[in-house]
Amino acid sequence: MRLGILISGRGSNFEAIANAIARRKLDAEIAIVISNRASAAGLEIARQRGLPMRVIESRNMEREAYDKLVIEELRTHEVELVCLAGFMRLLSASFVQSFPQRVVNIHPSLLPAFPGLDAQRQALEYGAKITGCTVHLVDEFLDSGPILVQSAVPVLDDDTVETLSARILAQEHVIYPKAIRYIVEGRVSLEGRRVTIREDEES
Protein backbone atom coordinates (compact mmCIF):
# COMPACT_ATOMS: atom_id res chain seq x y z
CA MET A 1 0.00 0.00 0.00
CA ARG A 2 1.28 3.44 -0.94
CA LEU A 3 1.40 5.83 2.02
CA GLY A 4 1.33 9.61 2.02
CA ILE A 5 2.83 11.10 5.18
CA LEU A 6 1.85 14.62 6.27
CA ILE A 7 4.13 16.35 8.80
CA SER A 8 4.63 19.75 10.37
CA GLY A 9 7.52 19.17 12.76
CA ARG A 10 10.09 16.66 13.96
CA GLY A 11 8.55 13.65 12.23
CA SER A 12 9.23 11.04 14.91
CA ASN A 13 6.06 9.09 14.14
CA PHE A 14 6.89 9.29 10.43
CA GLU A 15 10.29 7.80 11.29
CA ALA A 16 8.63 5.02 13.31
CA ILE A 17 6.51 4.14 10.27
CA ALA A 18 9.56 4.20 8.00
CA ASN A 19 11.47 1.98 10.45
CA ALA A 20 8.61 -0.54 10.52
CA ILE A 21 8.69 -0.70 6.72
CA ALA A 22 12.49 -1.09 6.69
CA ARG A 23 12.27 -3.94 9.21
CA ARG A 24 9.55 -5.62 7.11
CA LYS A 25 7.04 -5.29 9.92
CA LEU A 26 4.81 -3.26 7.62
CA ASP A 27 4.16 -4.18 3.99
CA ALA A 28 3.86 -0.67 2.58
CA GLU A 29 5.88 2.02 0.88
CA ILE A 30 6.09 5.74 1.54
CA ALA A 31 5.08 7.36 -1.73
CA ILE A 32 5.45 10.99 -0.61
CA VAL A 33 6.21 13.03 2.51
CA ILE A 34 4.49 16.42 2.55
CA SER A 35 5.16 19.19 5.04
CA ASN A 36 3.24 22.43 5.45
CA ARG A 37 6.38 24.00 6.95
CA ALA A 38 9.75 24.27 5.22
CA SER A 39 11.43 24.21 8.63
CA ALA A 40 10.01 20.81 9.62
CA ALA A 41 12.81 18.60 10.96
CA GLY A 42 11.05 15.55 9.53
CA LEU A 43 12.07 16.67 6.04
CA GLU A 44 15.67 15.86 6.88
CA ILE A 45 14.61 12.34 7.87
CA ALA A 46 12.94 11.96 4.47
CA ARG A 47 16.02 13.36 2.73
CA GLN A 48 18.36 10.96 4.51
CA ARG A 49 16.15 8.02 3.56
CA GLY A 50 15.88 9.11 -0.05
CA LEU A 51 12.10 9.44 0.11
CA PRO A 52 10.09 11.72 -2.18
CA MET A 53 9.14 14.88 -0.33
CA ARG A 54 7.42 18.16 -0.98
CA VAL A 55 6.90 21.37 0.98
CA ILE A 56 3.51 22.97 0.45
CA GLU A 57 3.47 26.03 2.69
CA SER A 58 0.15 26.62 4.42
CA ARG A 59 0.80 30.07 5.86
CA ASN A 60 -1.89 32.60 4.91
CA MET A 61 -3.81 30.02 2.88
CA GLU A 62 -7.47 29.16 3.35
CA ARG A 63 -8.10 25.57 4.37
CA GLU A 64 -9.98 24.48 1.25
CA ALA A 65 -7.43 26.00 -1.12
CA TYR A 66 -4.54 24.45 0.75
CA ASP A 67 -6.15 21.04 1.01
CA LYS A 68 -6.80 21.04 -2.74
CA LEU A 69 -3.07 21.39 -3.38
CA VAL A 70 -2.26 18.56 -0.98
CA ILE A 71 -4.93 16.29 -2.49
CA GLU A 72 -3.48 16.87 -5.94
CA GLU A 73 0.01 16.00 -4.75
CA LEU A 74 -1.18 12.84 -3.00
CA ARG A 75 -3.08 11.73 -6.10
CA THR A 76 -0.07 12.43 -8.31
CA HIS A 77 1.85 9.92 -6.19
CA GLU A 78 -1.05 7.43 -6.19
CA VAL A 79 -1.36 7.49 -2.41
CA GLU A 80 -3.79 4.93 -0.97
CA LEU A 81 -3.53 5.77 2.75
CA VAL A 82 -2.84 9.21 4.25
CA CYS A 83 -0.99 9.18 7.58
CA LEU A 84 -0.90 12.36 9.67
CA ALA A 85 2.30 12.42 11.70
CA GLY A 86 2.28 15.61 13.71
CA PHE A 87 0.45 17.50 10.97
CA MET A 88 -0.81 20.60 12.72
CA ARG A 89 -3.80 21.45 10.56
CA LEU A 90 -7.46 20.49 10.72
CA LEU A 91 -8.45 18.85 7.45
CA SER A 92 -11.45 20.02 5.47
CA ALA A 93 -14.45 17.83 4.71
CA SER A 94 -13.44 17.76 1.04
CA PHE A 95 -10.03 16.32 1.97
CA VAL A 96 -11.56 13.57 4.12
CA GLN A 97 -14.11 12.76 1.42
CA SER A 98 -11.30 12.45 -1.14
CA PHE A 99 -9.81 9.57 0.88
CA PRO A 100 -12.82 7.94 2.59
CA GLN A 101 -11.73 5.91 5.64
CA ARG A 102 -8.18 6.24 4.35
CA VAL A 103 -6.84 9.03 6.56
CA VAL A 104 -5.35 8.14 9.94
CA ASN A 105 -3.94 10.18 12.80
CA ILE A 106 -2.16 9.64 16.10
CA HIS A 107 -3.15 11.72 19.14
CA PRO A 108 -1.41 11.82 22.58
CA SER A 109 -4.41 11.00 24.76
CA LEU A 110 -7.03 8.31 25.19
CA LEU A 111 -9.68 9.89 23.02
CA PRO A 112 -12.33 11.15 23.45
CA ALA A 113 -10.52 12.59 26.48
CA PHE A 114 -8.31 15.65 25.93
CA PRO A 115 -8.66 16.39 22.21
CA GLY A 116 -6.82 19.25 20.54
CA LEU A 117 -3.53 20.85 21.44
CA ASP A 118 -1.46 20.19 24.59
CA ALA A 119 -3.24 16.94 25.42
CA GLN A 120 -0.51 15.93 27.85
CA ARG A 121 -0.82 19.21 29.74
CA GLN A 122 -4.59 18.83 29.74
CA ALA A 123 -4.27 15.38 31.35
CA LEU A 124 -1.94 16.68 34.07
CA GLU A 125 -4.07 19.72 34.84
CA TYR A 126 -7.21 17.60 34.98
CA GLY A 127 -5.59 15.21 37.44
CA ALA A 128 -5.98 12.12 35.24
CA LYS A 129 -4.35 8.97 36.61
CA ILE A 130 -4.16 7.28 33.21
CA THR A 131 -3.75 8.80 29.77
CA GLY A 132 -2.10 7.44 26.63
CA CYS A 133 -2.39 7.68 22.87
CA THR A 134 -4.92 6.88 20.16
CA VAL A 135 -4.72 6.03 16.47
CA HIS A 136 -7.99 6.97 14.81
CA LEU A 137 -9.57 7.42 11.43
CA VAL A 138 -9.90 11.08 10.55
CA ASP A 139 -13.16 12.88 9.90
CA GLU A 140 -13.75 16.59 9.35
CA PHE A 141 -13.95 17.31 13.09
CA LEU A 142 -11.14 17.64 15.61
CA ASP A 143 -9.82 14.31 16.93
CA SER A 144 -13.26 12.74 16.65
CA GLY A 145 -12.96 9.92 14.10
CA PRO A 146 -13.47 6.19 14.88
CA ILE A 147 -10.79 4.71 17.14
CA LEU A 148 -8.46 2.06 15.74
CA VAL A 149 -5.89 1.37 18.47
CA GLN A 150 -5.16 2.83 21.91
CA SER A 151 -2.39 2.40 24.46
CA ALA A 152 -2.68 3.43 28.10
CA VAL A 153 0.10 5.29 29.94
CA PRO A 154 -0.04 5.90 33.71
CA VAL A 155 0.34 9.45 34.98
CA LEU A 156 2.96 9.49 37.75
CA ASP A 157 2.81 11.81 40.74
CA ASP A 158 6.04 13.56 39.76
CA ASP A 159 5.29 13.79 36.05
CA THR A 160 5.90 16.97 34.10
CA VAL A 161 4.53 17.67 30.65
CA GLU A 162 7.94 16.66 29.27
CA THR A 163 8.26 13.33 31.10
CA LEU A 164 4.68 12.33 30.42
CA SER A 165 4.98 13.33 26.77
CA ALA A 166 8.11 11.22 26.36
CA ARG A 167 6.44 8.08 27.72
CA ILE A 168 3.35 8.64 25.58
CA LEU A 169 5.51 9.20 22.50
CA ALA A 170 7.25 5.85 23.03
CA GLN A 171 3.84 4.16 22.87
CA GLU A 172 2.85 6.20 19.81
CA HIS A 173 5.81 4.73 17.97
CA VAL A 174 4.53 1.24 18.80
CA ILE A 175 0.84 1.54 18.00
CA TYR A 176 0.92 3.76 14.91
CA PRO A 177 2.75 1.28 12.65
CA LYS A 178 0.60 -1.50 14.13
CA ALA A 179 -2.65 0.32 13.26
CA ILE A 180 -1.40 1.01 9.74
CA ARG A 181 -0.52 -2.68 9.37
CA TYR A 182 -4.09 -3.64 10.31
CA ILE A 183 -5.39 -1.41 7.52
CA VAL A 184 -2.82 -2.59 4.98
CA GLU A 185 -3.68 -6.22 5.73
CA GLY A 186 -7.40 -5.57 5.31
CA ARG A 187 -8.21 -6.51 8.89
CA VAL A 188 -10.22 -3.41 9.81
CA SER A 189 -14.00 -3.28 9.54
CA LEU A 190 -16.17 -0.34 10.51
CA GLU A 191 -19.79 -0.31 11.61
CA GLY A 192 -20.96 3.14 12.58
CA ARG A 193 -18.21 4.41 14.87
CA ARG A 194 -17.20 0.97 16.05
CA VAL A 195 -14.01 -0.51 14.61
CA THR A 196 -13.44 -4.26 14.65
CA ILE A 197 -9.95 -5.64 13.98
CA ARG A 198 -9.46 -9.25 13.01
CA GLU A 199 -6.58 -10.48 15.11
CA ASP A 200 -3.94 -13.02 14.18
CA GLU A 201 -1.05 -14.73 15.92
CA GLU A 202 1.36 -11.84 15.22
CA SER A 203 -0.87 -9.15 16.71
mmCIF file of C-alpha atoms in Angstrom:
data_model
loop_
_atom_site.group_PDB
_atom_site.id
_atom_site.type_symbol
_atom_site.label_atom_id
_atom_site.label_comp_id
_atom_site.label_asym_id
_atom_site.label_seq_id
_atom_site.Cartn_x
_atom_site.Cartn_y
_atom_site.Cartn_z
ATOM 1 C CA MET A 1 0.000 0.000 0.000
ATOM 2 C CA ARG A 2 1.279 3.439 -0.936
ATOM 3 C CA LEU A 3 1.400 5.832 2.022
ATOM 4 C CA GLY A 4 1.334 9.612 2.024
ATOM 5 C CA ILE A 5 2.833 11.103 5.185
ATOM 6 C CA LEU A 6 1.855 14.618 6.272
ATOM 7 C CA ILE A 7 4.133 16.348 8.796
ATOM 8 C CA SER A 8 4.626 19.746 10.365
ATOM 9 C CA GLY A 9 7.524 19.167 12.756
ATOM 10 C CA ARG A 10 10.090 16.659 13.964
ATOM 11 C CA GLY A 11 8.549 13.647 12.231
ATOM 12 C CA SER A 12 9.231 11.036 14.907
ATOM 13 C CA ASN A 13 6.058 9.087 14.135
ATOM 14 C CA PHE A 14 6.889 9.286 10.431
ATOM 15 C CA GLU A 15 10.293 7.804 11.294
ATOM 16 C CA ALA A 16 8.633 5.019 13.314
ATOM 17 C CA ILE A 17 6.507 4.143 10.272
ATOM 18 C CA ALA A 18 9.560 4.197 7.997
ATOM 19 C CA ASN A 19 11.467 1.977 10.445
ATOM 20 C CA ALA A 20 8.615 -0.540 10.519
ATOM 21 C CA ILE A 21 8.693 -0.703 6.720
ATOM 22 C CA ALA A 22 12.491 -1.092 6.687
ATOM 23 C CA ARG A 23 12.269 -3.938 9.208
ATOM 24 C CA ARG A 24 9.549 -5.615 7.109
ATOM 25 C CA LYS A 25 7.038 -5.289 9.918
ATOM 26 C CA LEU A 26 4.805 -3.256 7.624
ATOM 27 C CA ASP A 27 4.165 -4.176 3.995
ATOM 28 C CA ALA A 28 3.863 -0.672 2.576
ATOM 29 C CA GLU A 29 5.883 2.019 0.878
ATOM 30 C CA ILE A 30 6.087 5.736 1.537
ATOM 31 C CA ALA A 31 5.079 7.359 -1.731
ATOM 32 C CA ILE A 32 5.453 10.988 -0.606
ATOM 33 C CA VAL A 33 6.207 13.031 2.513
ATOM 34 C CA ILE A 34 4.492 16.421 2.546
ATOM 35 C CA SER A 35 5.157 19.193 5.045
ATOM 36 C CA ASN A 36 3.242 22.428 5.454
ATOM 37 C CA ARG A 37 6.380 24.002 6.954
ATOM 38 C CA ALA A 38 9.749 24.271 5.218
ATOM 39 C CA SER A 39 11.432 24.209 8.631
ATOM 40 C CA ALA A 40 10.014 20.806 9.623
ATOM 41 C CA ALA A 41 12.808 18.597 10.964
ATOM 42 C CA GLY A 42 11.051 15.554 9.535
ATOM 43 C CA LEU A 43 12.068 16.673 6.042
ATOM 44 C CA GLU A 44 15.673 15.858 6.881
ATOM 45 C CA ILE A 45 14.612 12.338 7.865
ATOM 46 C CA ALA A 46 12.941 11.957 4.471
ATOM 47 C CA ARG A 47 16.017 13.358 2.730
ATOM 48 C CA GLN A 48 18.361 10.962 4.514
ATOM 49 C CA ARG A 49 16.155 8.016 3.559
ATOM 50 C CA GLY A 50 15.877 9.106 -0.051
ATOM 51 C CA LEU A 51 12.102 9.437 0.106
ATOM 52 C CA PRO A 52 10.090 11.725 -2.180
ATOM 53 C CA MET A 53 9.135 14.878 -0.331
ATOM 54 C CA ARG A 54 7.418 18.158 -0.983
ATOM 55 C CA VAL A 55 6.896 21.366 0.984
ATOM 56 C CA ILE A 56 3.506 22.974 0.454
ATOM 57 C CA GLU A 57 3.474 26.035 2.694
ATOM 58 C CA SER A 58 0.154 26.616 4.424
ATOM 59 C CA ARG A 59 0.801 30.068 5.860
ATOM 60 C CA ASN A 60 -1.887 32.595 4.907
ATOM 61 C CA MET A 61 -3.811 30.015 2.877
ATOM 62 C CA GLU A 62 -7.466 29.160 3.345
ATOM 63 C CA ARG A 63 -8.095 25.573 4.373
ATOM 64 C CA GLU A 64 -9.978 24.476 1.250
ATOM 65 C CA ALA A 65 -7.434 25.995 -1.118
ATOM 66 C CA TYR A 66 -4.536 24.454 0.746
ATOM 67 C CA ASP A 67 -6.145 21.041 1.008
ATOM 68 C CA LYS A 68 -6.799 21.037 -2.740
ATOM 69 C CA LEU A 69 -3.068 21.387 -3.381
ATOM 70 C CA VAL A 70 -2.256 18.561 -0.984
ATOM 71 C CA ILE A 71 -4.932 16.291 -2.490
ATOM 72 C CA GLU A 72 -3.483 16.871 -5.945
ATOM 73 C CA GLU A 73 0.013 16.000 -4.752
ATOM 74 C CA LEU A 74 -1.184 12.842 -3.002
ATOM 75 C CA ARG A 75 -3.077 11.734 -6.098
ATOM 76 C CA THR A 76 -0.069 12.432 -8.309
ATOM 77 C CA HIS A 77 1.850 9.920 -6.187
ATOM 78 C CA GLU A 78 -1.050 7.432 -6.191
ATOM 79 C CA VAL A 79 -1.364 7.488 -2.407
ATOM 80 C CA GLU A 80 -3.790 4.928 -0.970
ATOM 81 C CA LEU A 81 -3.535 5.768 2.754
ATOM 82 C CA VAL A 82 -2.837 9.207 4.249
ATOM 83 C CA CYS A 83 -0.991 9.183 7.583
ATOM 84 C CA LEU A 84 -0.900 12.356 9.674
ATOM 85 C CA ALA A 85 2.301 12.422 11.697
ATOM 86 C CA GLY A 86 2.285 15.612 13.712
ATOM 87 C CA PHE A 87 0.451 17.498 10.972
ATOM 88 C CA MET A 88 -0.813 20.603 12.717
ATOM 89 C CA ARG A 89 -3.796 21.450 10.561
ATOM 90 C CA LEU A 90 -7.456 20.487 10.725
ATOM 91 C CA LEU A 91 -8.449 18.853 7.451
ATOM 92 C CA SER A 92 -11.453 20.018 5.467
ATOM 93 C CA ALA A 93 -14.449 17.830 4.709
ATOM 94 C CA SER A 94 -13.435 17.762 1.036
ATOM 95 C CA PHE A 95 -10.035 16.322 1.969
ATOM 96 C CA VAL A 96 -11.560 13.569 4.120
ATOM 97 C CA GLN A 97 -14.105 12.763 1.424
ATOM 98 C CA SER A 98 -11.302 12.448 -1.137
ATOM 99 C CA PHE A 99 -9.808 9.574 0.880
ATOM 100 C CA PRO A 100 -12.816 7.944 2.594
ATOM 101 C CA GLN A 101 -11.727 5.914 5.638
ATOM 102 C CA ARG A 102 -8.179 6.237 4.345
ATOM 103 C CA VAL A 103 -6.842 9.032 6.564
ATOM 104 C CA VAL A 104 -5.349 8.141 9.937
ATOM 105 C CA ASN A 105 -3.937 10.184 12.796
ATOM 106 C CA ILE A 106 -2.159 9.643 16.103
ATOM 107 C CA HIS A 107 -3.148 11.717 19.143
ATOM 108 C CA PRO A 108 -1.411 11.819 22.576
ATOM 109 C CA SER A 109 -4.411 10.996 24.756
ATOM 110 C CA LEU A 110 -7.031 8.308 25.189
ATOM 111 C CA LEU A 111 -9.680 9.887 23.019
ATOM 112 C CA PRO A 112 -12.333 11.150 23.455
ATOM 113 C CA ALA A 113 -10.522 12.586 26.484
ATOM 114 C CA PHE A 114 -8.311 15.646 25.928
ATOM 115 C CA PRO A 115 -8.662 16.391 22.208
ATOM 116 C CA GLY A 116 -6.824 19.248 20.536
ATOM 117 C CA LEU A 117 -3.529 20.854 21.439
ATOM 118 C CA ASP A 118 -1.462 20.191 24.586
ATOM 119 C CA ALA A 119 -3.242 16.943 25.416
ATOM 120 C CA GLN A 120 -0.509 15.931 27.851
ATOM 121 C CA ARG A 121 -0.817 19.212 29.741
ATOM 122 C CA GLN A 122 -4.595 18.828 29.740
ATOM 123 C CA ALA A 123 -4.266 15.384 31.350
ATOM 124 C CA LEU A 124 -1.939 16.675 34.068
ATOM 125 C CA GLU A 125 -4.067 19.719 34.842
ATOM 126 C CA TYR A 126 -7.211 17.602 34.983
ATOM 127 C CA GLY A 127 -5.591 15.208 37.440
ATOM 128 C CA ALA A 128 -5.975 12.122 35.237
ATOM 129 C CA LYS A 129 -4.346 8.970 36.609
ATOM 130 C CA ILE A 130 -4.159 7.283 33.206
ATOM 131 C CA THR A 131 -3.747 8.800 29.774
ATOM 132 C CA GLY A 132 -2.103 7.445 26.629
ATOM 133 C CA CYS A 133 -2.387 7.677 22.868
ATOM 134 C CA THR A 134 -4.916 6.884 20.165
ATOM 135 C CA VAL A 135 -4.722 6.032 16.474
ATOM 136 C CA HIS A 136 -7.991 6.969 14.808
ATOM 137 C CA LEU A 137 -9.575 7.419 11.433
ATOM 138 C CA VAL A 138 -9.904 11.079 10.552
ATOM 139 C CA ASP A 139 -13.163 12.879 9.895
ATOM 140 C CA GLU A 140 -13.752 16.590 9.349
ATOM 141 C CA PHE A 141 -13.950 17.306 13.091
ATOM 142 C CA LEU A 142 -11.135 17.643 15.607
ATOM 143 C CA ASP A 143 -9.819 14.305 16.933
ATOM 144 C CA SER A 144 -13.257 12.736 16.651
ATOM 145 C CA GLY A 145 -12.959 9.923 14.102
ATOM 146 C CA PRO A 146 -13.468 6.194 14.876
ATOM 147 C CA ILE A 147 -10.794 4.713 17.138
ATOM 148 C CA LEU A 148 -8.455 2.056 15.741
ATOM 149 C CA VAL A 149 -5.889 1.373 18.473
ATOM 150 C CA GLN A 150 -5.158 2.834 21.909
ATOM 151 C CA SER A 151 -2.388 2.400 24.461
ATOM 152 C CA ALA A 152 -2.681 3.434 28.104
ATOM 153 C CA VAL A 153 0.104 5.287 29.942
ATOM 154 C CA PRO A 154 -0.038 5.898 33.708
ATOM 155 C CA VAL A 155 0.341 9.446 34.982
ATOM 156 C CA LEU A 156 2.962 9.491 37.745
ATOM 157 C CA ASP A 157 2.807 11.807 40.744
ATOM 158 C CA ASP A 158 6.036 13.561 39.763
ATOM 159 C CA ASP A 159 5.290 13.795 36.051
ATOM 160 C CA THR A 160 5.903 16.967 34.103
ATOM 161 C CA VAL A 161 4.531 17.674 30.655
ATOM 162 C CA GLU A 162 7.936 16.660 29.269
ATOM 163 C CA THR A 163 8.258 13.334 31.103
ATOM 164 C CA LEU A 164 4.676 12.327 30.420
ATOM 165 C CA SER A 165 4.975 13.331 26.766
ATOM 166 C CA ALA A 166 8.112 11.215 26.356
ATOM 167 C CA ARG A 167 6.438 8.078 27.721
ATOM 168 C CA ILE A 168 3.353 8.635 25.584
ATOM 169 C CA LEU A 169 5.513 9.198 22.503
ATOM 170 C CA ALA A 170 7.249 5.850 23.034
ATOM 171 C CA GLN A 171 3.845 4.164 22.869
ATOM 172 C CA GLU A 172 2.846 6.200 19.811
ATOM 173 C CA HIS A 173 5.813 4.727 17.975
ATOM 174 C CA VAL A 174 4.532 1.241 18.803
ATOM 175 C CA ILE A 175 0.844 1.539 18.002
ATOM 176 C CA TYR A 176 0.919 3.764 14.912
ATOM 177 C CA PRO A 177 2.752 1.285 12.648
ATOM 178 C CA LYS A 178 0.601 -1.496 14.128
ATOM 179 C CA ALA A 179 -2.649 0.320 13.264
ATOM 180 C CA ILE A 180 -1.400 1.007 9.736
ATOM 181 C CA ARG A 181 -0.524 -2.677 9.370
ATOM 182 C CA TYR A 182 -4.090 -3.636 10.312
ATOM 183 C CA ILE A 183 -5.391 -1.406 7.521
ATOM 184 C CA VAL A 184 -2.817 -2.592 4.982
ATOM 185 C CA GLU A 185 -3.683 -6.215 5.732
ATOM 186 C CA GLY A 186 -7.403 -5.567 5.308
ATOM 187 C CA ARG A 187 -8.213 -6.511 8.886
ATOM 188 C CA VAL A 188 -10.220 -3.414 9.807
ATOM 189 C CA SER A 189 -13.997 -3.284 9.537
ATOM 190 C CA LEU A 190 -16.172 -0.339 10.507
ATOM 191 C CA GLU A 191 -19.793 -0.308 11.605
ATOM 192 C CA GLY A 192 -20.957 3.143 12.580
ATOM 193 C CA ARG A 193 -18.209 4.411 14.868
ATOM 194 C CA ARG A 194 -17.196 0.973 16.049
ATOM 195 C CA VAL A 195 -14.009 -0.510 14.612
ATOM 196 C CA THR A 196 -13.438 -4.257 14.654
ATOM 197 C CA ILE A 197 -9.954 -5.635 13.981
ATOM 198 C CA ARG A 198 -9.456 -9.250 13.014
ATOM 199 C CA GLU A 199 -6.578 -10.478 15.112
ATOM 200 C CA ASP A 200 -3.941 -13.018 14.178
ATOM 201 C CA GLU A 201 -1.050 -14.734 15.924
ATOM 202 C CA GLU A 202 1.359 -11.844 15.225
ATOM 203 C CA SER A 203 -0.873 -9.148 16.712
#
